[in-house]
Coordinates of C-alpha atoms in Angstrom, one line a residue:
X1 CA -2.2 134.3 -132.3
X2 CA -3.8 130.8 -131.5
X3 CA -1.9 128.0 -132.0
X4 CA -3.8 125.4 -133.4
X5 CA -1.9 122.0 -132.2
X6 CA -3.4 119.3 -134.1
X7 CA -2.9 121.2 -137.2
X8 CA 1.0 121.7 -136.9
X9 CA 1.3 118.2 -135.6
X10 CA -0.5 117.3 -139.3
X11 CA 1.7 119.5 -140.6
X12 CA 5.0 118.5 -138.9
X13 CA 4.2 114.5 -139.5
X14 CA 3.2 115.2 -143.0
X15 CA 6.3 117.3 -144.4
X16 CA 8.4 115.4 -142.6
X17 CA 7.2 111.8 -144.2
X18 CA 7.5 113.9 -147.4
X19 CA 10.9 114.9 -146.9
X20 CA 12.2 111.6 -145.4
X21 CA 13.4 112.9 -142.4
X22 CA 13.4 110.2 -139.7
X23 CA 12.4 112.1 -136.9
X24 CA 11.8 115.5 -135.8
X25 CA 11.3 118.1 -132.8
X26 CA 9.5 121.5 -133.1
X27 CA 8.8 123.9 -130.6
X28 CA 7.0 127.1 -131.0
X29 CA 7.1 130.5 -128.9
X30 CA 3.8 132.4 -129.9
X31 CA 1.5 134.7 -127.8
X32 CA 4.1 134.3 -125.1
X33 CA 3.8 130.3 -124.9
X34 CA 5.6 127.4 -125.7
X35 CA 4.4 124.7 -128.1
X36 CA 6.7 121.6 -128.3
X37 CA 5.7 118.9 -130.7
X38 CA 7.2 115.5 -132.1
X39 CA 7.4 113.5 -134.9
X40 CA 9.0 109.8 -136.4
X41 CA 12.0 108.1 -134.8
X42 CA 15.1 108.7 -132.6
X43 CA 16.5 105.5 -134.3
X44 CA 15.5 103.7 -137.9
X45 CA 16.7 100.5 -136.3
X46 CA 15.3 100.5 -132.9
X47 CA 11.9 102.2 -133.9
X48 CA 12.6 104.7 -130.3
X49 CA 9.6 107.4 -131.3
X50 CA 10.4 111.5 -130.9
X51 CA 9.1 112.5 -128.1
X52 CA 9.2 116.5 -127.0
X53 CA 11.8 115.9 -124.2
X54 CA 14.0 114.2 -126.7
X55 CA 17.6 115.6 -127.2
X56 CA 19.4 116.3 -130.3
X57 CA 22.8 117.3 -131.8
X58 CA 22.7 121.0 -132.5
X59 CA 25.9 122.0 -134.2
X60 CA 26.8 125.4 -134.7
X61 CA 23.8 126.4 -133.1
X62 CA 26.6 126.1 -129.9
X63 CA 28.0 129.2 -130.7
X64 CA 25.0 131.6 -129.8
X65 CA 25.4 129.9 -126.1
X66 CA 28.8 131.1 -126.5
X67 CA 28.6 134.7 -127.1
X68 CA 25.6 134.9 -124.3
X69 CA 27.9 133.2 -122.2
X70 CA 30.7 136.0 -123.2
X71 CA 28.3 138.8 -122.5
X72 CA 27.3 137.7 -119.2
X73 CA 30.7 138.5 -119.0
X74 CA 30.6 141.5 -120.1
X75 CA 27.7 142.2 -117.8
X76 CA 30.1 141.8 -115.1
X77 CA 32.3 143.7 -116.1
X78 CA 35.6 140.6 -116.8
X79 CA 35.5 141.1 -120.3
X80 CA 35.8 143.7 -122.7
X81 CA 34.3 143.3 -126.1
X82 CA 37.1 145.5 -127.8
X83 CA 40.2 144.3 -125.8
X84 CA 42.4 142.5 -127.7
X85 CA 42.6 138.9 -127.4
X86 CA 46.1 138.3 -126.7
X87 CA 45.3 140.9 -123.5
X88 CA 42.9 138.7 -121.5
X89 CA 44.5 135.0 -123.4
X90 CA 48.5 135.5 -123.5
X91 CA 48.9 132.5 -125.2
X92 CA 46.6 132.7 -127.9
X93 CA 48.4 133.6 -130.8
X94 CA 47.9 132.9 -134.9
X95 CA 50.8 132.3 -138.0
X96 CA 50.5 136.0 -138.7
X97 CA 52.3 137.9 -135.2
X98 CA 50.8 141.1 -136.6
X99 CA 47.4 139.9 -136.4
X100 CA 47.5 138.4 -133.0
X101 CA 48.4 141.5 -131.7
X102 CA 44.9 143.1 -133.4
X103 CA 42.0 140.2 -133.3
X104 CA 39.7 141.9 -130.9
X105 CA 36.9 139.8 -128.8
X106 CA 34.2 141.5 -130.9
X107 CA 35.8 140.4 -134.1
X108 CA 35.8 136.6 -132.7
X109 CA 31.9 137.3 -131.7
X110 CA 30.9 138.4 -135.3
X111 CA 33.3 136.6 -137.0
X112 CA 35.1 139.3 -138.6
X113 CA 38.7 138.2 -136.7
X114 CA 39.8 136.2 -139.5
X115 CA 40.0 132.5 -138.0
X116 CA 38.9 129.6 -140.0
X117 CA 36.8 126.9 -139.0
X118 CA 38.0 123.8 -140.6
X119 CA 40.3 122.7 -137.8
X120 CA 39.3 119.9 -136.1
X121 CA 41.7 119.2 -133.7
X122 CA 41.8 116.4 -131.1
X123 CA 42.6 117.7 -127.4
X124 CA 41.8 114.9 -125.6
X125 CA 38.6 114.5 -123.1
X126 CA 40.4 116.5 -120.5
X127 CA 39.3 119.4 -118.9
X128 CA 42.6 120.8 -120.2
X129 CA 41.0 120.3 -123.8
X130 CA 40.4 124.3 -124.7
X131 CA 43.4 125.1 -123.5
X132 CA 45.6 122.3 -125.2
X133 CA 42.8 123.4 -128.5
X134 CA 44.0 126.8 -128.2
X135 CA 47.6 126.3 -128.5
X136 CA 48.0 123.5 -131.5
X137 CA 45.4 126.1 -132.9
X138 CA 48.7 128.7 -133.0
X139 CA 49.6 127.2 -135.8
X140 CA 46.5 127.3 -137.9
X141 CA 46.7 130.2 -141.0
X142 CA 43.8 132.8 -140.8
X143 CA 40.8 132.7 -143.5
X144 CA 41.3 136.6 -144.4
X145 CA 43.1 139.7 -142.7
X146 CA 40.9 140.9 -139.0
X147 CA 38.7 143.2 -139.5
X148 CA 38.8 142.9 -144.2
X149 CA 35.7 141.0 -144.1
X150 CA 33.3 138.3 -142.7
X151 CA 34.5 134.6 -142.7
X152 CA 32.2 131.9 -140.9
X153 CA 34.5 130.3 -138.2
X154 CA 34.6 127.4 -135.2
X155 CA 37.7 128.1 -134.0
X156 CA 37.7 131.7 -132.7
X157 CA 34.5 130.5 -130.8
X158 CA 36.8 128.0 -129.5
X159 CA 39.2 130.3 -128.1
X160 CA 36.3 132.1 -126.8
X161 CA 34.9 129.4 -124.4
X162 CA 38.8 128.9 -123.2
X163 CA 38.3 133.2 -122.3
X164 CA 35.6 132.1 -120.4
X165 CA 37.1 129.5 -118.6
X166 CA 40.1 131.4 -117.8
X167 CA 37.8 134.3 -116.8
X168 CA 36.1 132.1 -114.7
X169 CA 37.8 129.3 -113.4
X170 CA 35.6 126.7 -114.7
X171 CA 35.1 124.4 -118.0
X172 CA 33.3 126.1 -120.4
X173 CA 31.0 123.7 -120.1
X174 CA 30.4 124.2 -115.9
X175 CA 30.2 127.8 -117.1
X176 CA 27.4 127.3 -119.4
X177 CA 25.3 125.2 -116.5
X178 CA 25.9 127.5 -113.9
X179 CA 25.2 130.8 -116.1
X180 CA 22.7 129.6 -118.9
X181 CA 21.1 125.5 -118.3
X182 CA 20.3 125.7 -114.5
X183 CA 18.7 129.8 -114.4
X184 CA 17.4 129.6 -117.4
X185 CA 14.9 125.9 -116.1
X186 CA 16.9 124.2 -119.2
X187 CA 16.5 120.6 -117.6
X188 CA 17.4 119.1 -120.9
X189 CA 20.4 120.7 -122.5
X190 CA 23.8 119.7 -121.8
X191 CA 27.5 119.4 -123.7
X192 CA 28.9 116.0 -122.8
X193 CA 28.2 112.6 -124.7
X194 CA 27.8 111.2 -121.8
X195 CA 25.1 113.6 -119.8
X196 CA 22.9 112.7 -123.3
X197 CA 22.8 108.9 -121.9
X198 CA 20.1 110.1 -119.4
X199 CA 17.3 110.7 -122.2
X200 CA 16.0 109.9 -125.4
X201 CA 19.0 110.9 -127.6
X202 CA 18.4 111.3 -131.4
X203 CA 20.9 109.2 -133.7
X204 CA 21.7 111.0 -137.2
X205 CA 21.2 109.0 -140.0
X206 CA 22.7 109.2 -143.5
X207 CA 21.8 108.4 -147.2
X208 CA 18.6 109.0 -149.5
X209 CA 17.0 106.4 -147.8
X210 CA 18.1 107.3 -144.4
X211 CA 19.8 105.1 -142.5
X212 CA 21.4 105.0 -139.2
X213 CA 24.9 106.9 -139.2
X214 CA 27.8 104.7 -138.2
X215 CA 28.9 107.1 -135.5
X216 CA 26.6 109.1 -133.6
X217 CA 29.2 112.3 -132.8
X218 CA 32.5 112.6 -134.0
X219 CA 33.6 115.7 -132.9
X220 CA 36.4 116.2 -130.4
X221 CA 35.6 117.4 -127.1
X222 CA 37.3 121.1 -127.4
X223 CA 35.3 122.1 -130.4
X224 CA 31.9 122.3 -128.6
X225 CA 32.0 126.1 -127.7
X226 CA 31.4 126.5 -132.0
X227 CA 29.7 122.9 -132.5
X228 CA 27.9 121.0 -130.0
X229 CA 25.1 121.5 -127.5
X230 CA 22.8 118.6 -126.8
X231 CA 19.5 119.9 -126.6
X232 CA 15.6 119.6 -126.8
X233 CA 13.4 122.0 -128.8
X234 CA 11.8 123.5 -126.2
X235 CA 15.1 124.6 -124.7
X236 CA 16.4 126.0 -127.6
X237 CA 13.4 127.9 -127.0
X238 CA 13.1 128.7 -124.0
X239 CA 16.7 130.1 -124.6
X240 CA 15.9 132.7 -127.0
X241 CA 13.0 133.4 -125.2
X242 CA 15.4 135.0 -122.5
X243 CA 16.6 136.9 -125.1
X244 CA 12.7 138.3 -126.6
X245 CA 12.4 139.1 -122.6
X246 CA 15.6 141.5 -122.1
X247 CA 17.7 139.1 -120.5
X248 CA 15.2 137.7 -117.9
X249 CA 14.3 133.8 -117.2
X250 CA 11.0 132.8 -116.7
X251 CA 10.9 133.5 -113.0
X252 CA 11.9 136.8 -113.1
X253 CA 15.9 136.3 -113.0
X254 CA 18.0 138.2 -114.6
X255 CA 20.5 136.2 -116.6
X256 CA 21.8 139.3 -118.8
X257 CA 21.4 143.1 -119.3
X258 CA 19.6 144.3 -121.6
X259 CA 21.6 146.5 -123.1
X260 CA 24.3 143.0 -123.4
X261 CA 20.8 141.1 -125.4
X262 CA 20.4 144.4 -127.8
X263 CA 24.3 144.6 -128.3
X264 CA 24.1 141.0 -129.6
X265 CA 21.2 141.4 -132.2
X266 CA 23.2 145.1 -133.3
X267 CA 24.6 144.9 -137.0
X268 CA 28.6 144.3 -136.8
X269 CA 29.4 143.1 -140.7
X270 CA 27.2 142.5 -143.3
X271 CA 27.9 138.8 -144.7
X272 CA 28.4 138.0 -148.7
X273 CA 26.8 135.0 -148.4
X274 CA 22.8 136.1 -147.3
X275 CA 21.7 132.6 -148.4
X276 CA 23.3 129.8 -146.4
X277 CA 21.8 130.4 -142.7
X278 CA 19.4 133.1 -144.1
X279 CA 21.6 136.0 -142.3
X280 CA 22.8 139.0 -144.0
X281 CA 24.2 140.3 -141.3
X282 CA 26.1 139.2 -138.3
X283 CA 25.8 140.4 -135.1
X284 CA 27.5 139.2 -131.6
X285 CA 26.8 135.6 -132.1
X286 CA 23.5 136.0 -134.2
X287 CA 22.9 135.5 -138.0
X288 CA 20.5 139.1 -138.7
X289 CA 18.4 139.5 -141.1
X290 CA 15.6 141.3 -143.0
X291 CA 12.8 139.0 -143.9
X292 CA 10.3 141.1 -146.3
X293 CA 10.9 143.9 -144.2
X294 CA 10.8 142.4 -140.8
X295 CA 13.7 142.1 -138.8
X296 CA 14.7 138.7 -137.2
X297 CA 17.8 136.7 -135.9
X298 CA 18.5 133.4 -136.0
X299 CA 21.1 130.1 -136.4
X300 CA 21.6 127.2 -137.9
X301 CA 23.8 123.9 -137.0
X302 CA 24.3 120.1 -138.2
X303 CA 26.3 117.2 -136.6
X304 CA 26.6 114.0 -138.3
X305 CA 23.6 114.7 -139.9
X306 CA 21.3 115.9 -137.5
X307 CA 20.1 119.5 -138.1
X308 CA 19.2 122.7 -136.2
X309 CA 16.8 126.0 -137.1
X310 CA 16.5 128.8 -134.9
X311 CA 14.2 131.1 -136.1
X312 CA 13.4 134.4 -134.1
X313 CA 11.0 137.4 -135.3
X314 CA 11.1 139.9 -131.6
X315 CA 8.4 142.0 -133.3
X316 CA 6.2 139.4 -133.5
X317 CA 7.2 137.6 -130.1
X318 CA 7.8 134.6 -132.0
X319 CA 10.5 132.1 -131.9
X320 CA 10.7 128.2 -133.6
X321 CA 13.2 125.9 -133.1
X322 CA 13.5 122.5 -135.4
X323 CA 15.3 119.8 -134.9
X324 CA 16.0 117.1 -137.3
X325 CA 18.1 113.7 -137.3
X326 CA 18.7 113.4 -141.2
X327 CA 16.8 113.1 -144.8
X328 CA 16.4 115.8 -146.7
X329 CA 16.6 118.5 -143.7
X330 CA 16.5 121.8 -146.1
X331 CA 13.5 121.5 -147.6
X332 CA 11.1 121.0 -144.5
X333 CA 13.0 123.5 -143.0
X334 CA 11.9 126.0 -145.7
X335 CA 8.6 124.8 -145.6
X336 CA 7.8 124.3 -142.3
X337 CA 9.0 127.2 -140.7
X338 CA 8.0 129.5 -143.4
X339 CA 4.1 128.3 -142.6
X340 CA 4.5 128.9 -138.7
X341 CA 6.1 132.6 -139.6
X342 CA 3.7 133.2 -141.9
X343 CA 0.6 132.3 -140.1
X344 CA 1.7 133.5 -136.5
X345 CA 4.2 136.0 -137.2
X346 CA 2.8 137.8 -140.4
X347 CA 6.3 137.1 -142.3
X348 CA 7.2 135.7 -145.5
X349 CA 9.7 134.1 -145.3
X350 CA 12.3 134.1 -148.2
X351 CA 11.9 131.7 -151.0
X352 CA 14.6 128.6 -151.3
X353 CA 18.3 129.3 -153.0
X354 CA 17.6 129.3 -156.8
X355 CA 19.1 130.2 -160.3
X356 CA 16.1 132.2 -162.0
X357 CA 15.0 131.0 -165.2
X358 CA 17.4 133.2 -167.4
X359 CA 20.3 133.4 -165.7
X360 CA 22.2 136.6 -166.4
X361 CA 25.4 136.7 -168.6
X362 CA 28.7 136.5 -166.4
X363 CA 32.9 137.2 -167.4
X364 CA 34.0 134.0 -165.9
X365 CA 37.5 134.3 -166.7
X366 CA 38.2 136.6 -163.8
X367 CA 36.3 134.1 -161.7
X368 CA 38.9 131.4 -162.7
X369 CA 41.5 129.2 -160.6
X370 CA 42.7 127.8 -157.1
X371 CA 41.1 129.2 -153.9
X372 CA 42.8 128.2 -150.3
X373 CA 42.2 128.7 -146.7
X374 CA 43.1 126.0 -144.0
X375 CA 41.8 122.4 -144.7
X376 CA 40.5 123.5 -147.8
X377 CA 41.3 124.0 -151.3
X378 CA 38.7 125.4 -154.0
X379 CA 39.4 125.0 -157.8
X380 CA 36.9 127.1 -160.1
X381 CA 37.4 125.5 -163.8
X382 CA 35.5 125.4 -167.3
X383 CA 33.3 122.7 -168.2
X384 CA 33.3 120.9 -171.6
X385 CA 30.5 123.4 -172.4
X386 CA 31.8 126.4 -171.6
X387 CA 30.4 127.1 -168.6
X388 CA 32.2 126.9 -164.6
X389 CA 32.3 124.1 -162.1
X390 CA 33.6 123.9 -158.7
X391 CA 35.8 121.4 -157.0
X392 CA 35.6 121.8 -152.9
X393 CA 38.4 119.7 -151.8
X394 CA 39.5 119.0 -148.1
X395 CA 43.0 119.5 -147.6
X396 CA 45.6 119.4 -144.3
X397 CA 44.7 117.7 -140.8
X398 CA 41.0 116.8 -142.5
X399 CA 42.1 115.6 -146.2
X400 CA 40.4 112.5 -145.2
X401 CA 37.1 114.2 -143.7
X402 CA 35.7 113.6 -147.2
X403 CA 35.9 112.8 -151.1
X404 CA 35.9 115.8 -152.8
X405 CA 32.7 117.5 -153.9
X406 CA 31.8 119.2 -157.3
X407 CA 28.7 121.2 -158.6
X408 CA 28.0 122.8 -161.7
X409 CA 28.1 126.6 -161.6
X410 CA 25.1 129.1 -162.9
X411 CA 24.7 132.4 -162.4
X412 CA 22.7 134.2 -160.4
X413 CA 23.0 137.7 -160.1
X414 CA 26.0 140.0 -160.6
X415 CA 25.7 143.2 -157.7
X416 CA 28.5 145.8 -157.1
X417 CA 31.7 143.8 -156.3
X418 CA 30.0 140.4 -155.6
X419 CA 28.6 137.8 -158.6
X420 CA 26.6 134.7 -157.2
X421 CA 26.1 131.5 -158.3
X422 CA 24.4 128.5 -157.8
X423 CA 26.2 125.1 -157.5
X424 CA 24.2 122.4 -158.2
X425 CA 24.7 118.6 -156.9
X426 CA 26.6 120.0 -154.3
X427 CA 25.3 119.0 -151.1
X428 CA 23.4 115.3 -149.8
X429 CA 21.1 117.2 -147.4
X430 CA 18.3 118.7 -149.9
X431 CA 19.3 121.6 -150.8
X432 CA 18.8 121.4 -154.5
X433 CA 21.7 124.9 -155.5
X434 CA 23.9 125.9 -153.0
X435 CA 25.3 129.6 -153.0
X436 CA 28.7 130.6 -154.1
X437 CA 29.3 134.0 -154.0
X438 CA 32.7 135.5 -155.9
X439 CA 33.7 138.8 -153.9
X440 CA 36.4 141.2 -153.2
X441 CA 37.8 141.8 -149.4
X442 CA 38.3 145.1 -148.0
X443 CA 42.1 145.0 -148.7
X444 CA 40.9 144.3 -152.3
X445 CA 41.9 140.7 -152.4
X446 CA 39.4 138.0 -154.4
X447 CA 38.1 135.8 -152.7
X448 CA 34.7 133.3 -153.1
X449 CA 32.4 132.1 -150.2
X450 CA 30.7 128.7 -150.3
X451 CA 29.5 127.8 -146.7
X452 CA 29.7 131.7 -145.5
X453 CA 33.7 130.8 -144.9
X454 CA 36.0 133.2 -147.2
X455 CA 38.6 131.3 -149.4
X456 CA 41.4 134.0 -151.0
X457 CA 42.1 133.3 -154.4
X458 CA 45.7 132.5 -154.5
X459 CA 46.5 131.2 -158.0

């Protein structure tokens, strides 16, 4: 379908005044063509305007680079997605020895391998930093039991990229040039702080009224196979492009099979949580999922307050990426993309996290008491009126990441083994409930997701 520029520009410039956001990137794949627009400021105090080559942090959106990176890979026949970790990484081991012998590389890809992702370890600015990553992270408990159930996680993507170096005898992040940046055309992506210096790099900012962040990245070196690539929208693109195209670049290269791209977008574990990156399932790297009977793929990432949406529809050939440096991110996400899926892909999207009106009637006393998993510790409690609330408090190596937060709990829904609520006053970034989901594992034990990451009940 047409893409009408001067109308999304409107569009982009108008929700994202609304919203507060300070600036913004957007690129569009539609009708086999790439739209990039801008919007706002790089930087509240220096006034530097968005411009379509501009960079931004994009979180977790890392990890999708990761498991393409894995399958090529695979392609070439190094790695084997059901070998056993400890097979191709000797060292890599976990607190549980029975469990390290079983975590497979499939169950690190979909995130069905058990390891946690609060662990924020510094390994230095070495090379060596994935490796020295992988062996503190010995010590770090699992989130649930491999192969029970889904649990959101950095570090197994972490352990990943050191596969890859070891597999190939470069950084992960010489890997990802050589194998995705430099076939692929993606002039502006990169890993390293210091590659960003070279162009207009976006600064998150923090508050209400946003303000410039006092730290621009704060993440340690090793965790950027799970949390950080620098990129511009139209990259982000352009990258999932390859994957709409069967594996092929823009000039005809192949940079992975297609049976590897259809493997990766192929249902592995259905996730709890269908709310939080609009996924209900997971696949080899990609969050799936079934928008009004349309399937579609996707991720989502933050950094110090800068934000990430990758949106794909393949029936459609349509692919948005948005990039945001703070404000209230959510919201124009929602509204945003939903118009531009809408309008060129024929989708609705799904309507934002809510409570409905009547909430339904819920036995909260099961529900009760102390949740843990590594750097985190969950208390579910009654409120003066009888209803629930829930503490999320930092715990461990990252006690001091955050104060504690708190939301008041309502119901949502109550389906098979799983009852959902929404916390309200949870989050700063605009999202006005976020989902808390009360389910069993496999092996029967309770657990709750807030953030897609599984916390076992324990008390």
């Amino acid at each position: 379908m047409r893409f009408d520029h001067d109308h999304w520009q409107a569009r982009l410039d108008d929700l994202r005044a609304a919203h507060r956001v300070p600036g913004a990137a957007l690129a569009v794949l539609t009708g086999g063509t790439v739209h990039e627009l801008a919007s706002g400021v790089l930087h509240r105090g220096t006034g530097v305007e968005v411009t379509t080559d501009s960079v931004f942090l994009a979180g977790s959106v890392a990890k999708v680079y990761t498991a393409t990176l894995a399958m090529t890979l695979v392609d070439s026949g190094d790695l084997d997605l059901d070998a056993t970790v400890v097979s191709v990484l000797p060292e890599f081991a976990t607190p549980d020895p029975e469990a390290t012998k079983t975590i497979t590389v499939r169950q690190l890809l979909s995130h069905t391998g058990g390891m946690t992702t609060d662990f924020y370890y510094d390994a230095g600015r070495g090379d060596d930093c994935l490796a020295r990553y992988v062996e503190a992270a010995r010590n770090v408990a699992l989130d649930v039991s491999p192969g029970t159930g889904f649990s959101y996680g950095g570090v197994g993507y972490v352990v990943l990229g050191r596969i890859v170096e070891v597999l190939t005898g470069q950084t992960w992040d010489q890997a990802l040039k050589d194998r995705l940046f430099t076939p692929l055309g993606l002039e502006h992506s990169m890993t390293l702080p210091e590659e960003a210096l070279r162009f207009r790099t976006a600064m998150g900012h923090v508050g209400d009224d946003p303000v410039p962040a006092p730290a621009w990245d704060v993440m340690p070196r090793a965790v950027a196979p799970g949390g950080r690539v620098i990129v511009s929208a139209g990259d982000v693109v352009r990258f999932a492009k390859m994957h709409l195209d069967g594996g092929l670049a823009a000039d005809g290269t192949r940079v992975l099979s297609a049976g590897a791209v259809a493997a990766m977008r192929r249902r592995e574990v259905d996730c709890p949580d269908r709310w939080s990156m609009a996924a209900d399932g997971w696949g080899l790297g990609w969050g799936l999922s079934d928008w009004d009977g349309t399937a579609g793929f996707g991720h989502l990432g933050s950094a110090v307050s800068q934000h990430a949406c990758l949106r794909v529809i393949p029936g459609a050939g349509f692919a948005v990426a948005l990039l945001m440096n703070g404000g209230h991110v959510a919201p124009l996400q929602d509204d945003l993309v939903g118009e531009l899926a809408a309008d060129l892909a024929g989708v609705r999207m799904p309507a934002p996290f809510a409570p409905p009106a009547e909430p339904p009637a819920v036995d909260l006393e099961p529900l009760l008491g102390t949740y843990r998993r590594e750097g985190v510790i969950i208390t579910v409690h009654r409120d003066g009126d009888g209803g629930a609330r829930l503490r999320y408090a930092f715990a461990d190596d990252i006690a001091d990441l955050s104060p504690p937060l708190e939301g008041a709990l309502t119901p949502v829904s109550r389906s098979g083994a799983a009852t959902v609520f929404a916390a309200t006053g949870f989050v700063p970034s605009g999202e006005a409930h976020t989902p808390v989901v009360f389910t069993t594992l496999s092996d029967g034990t309770p657990c709750v997701y807030v953030g897609m990451r599984a916390t076992r009940k324990i008390a």
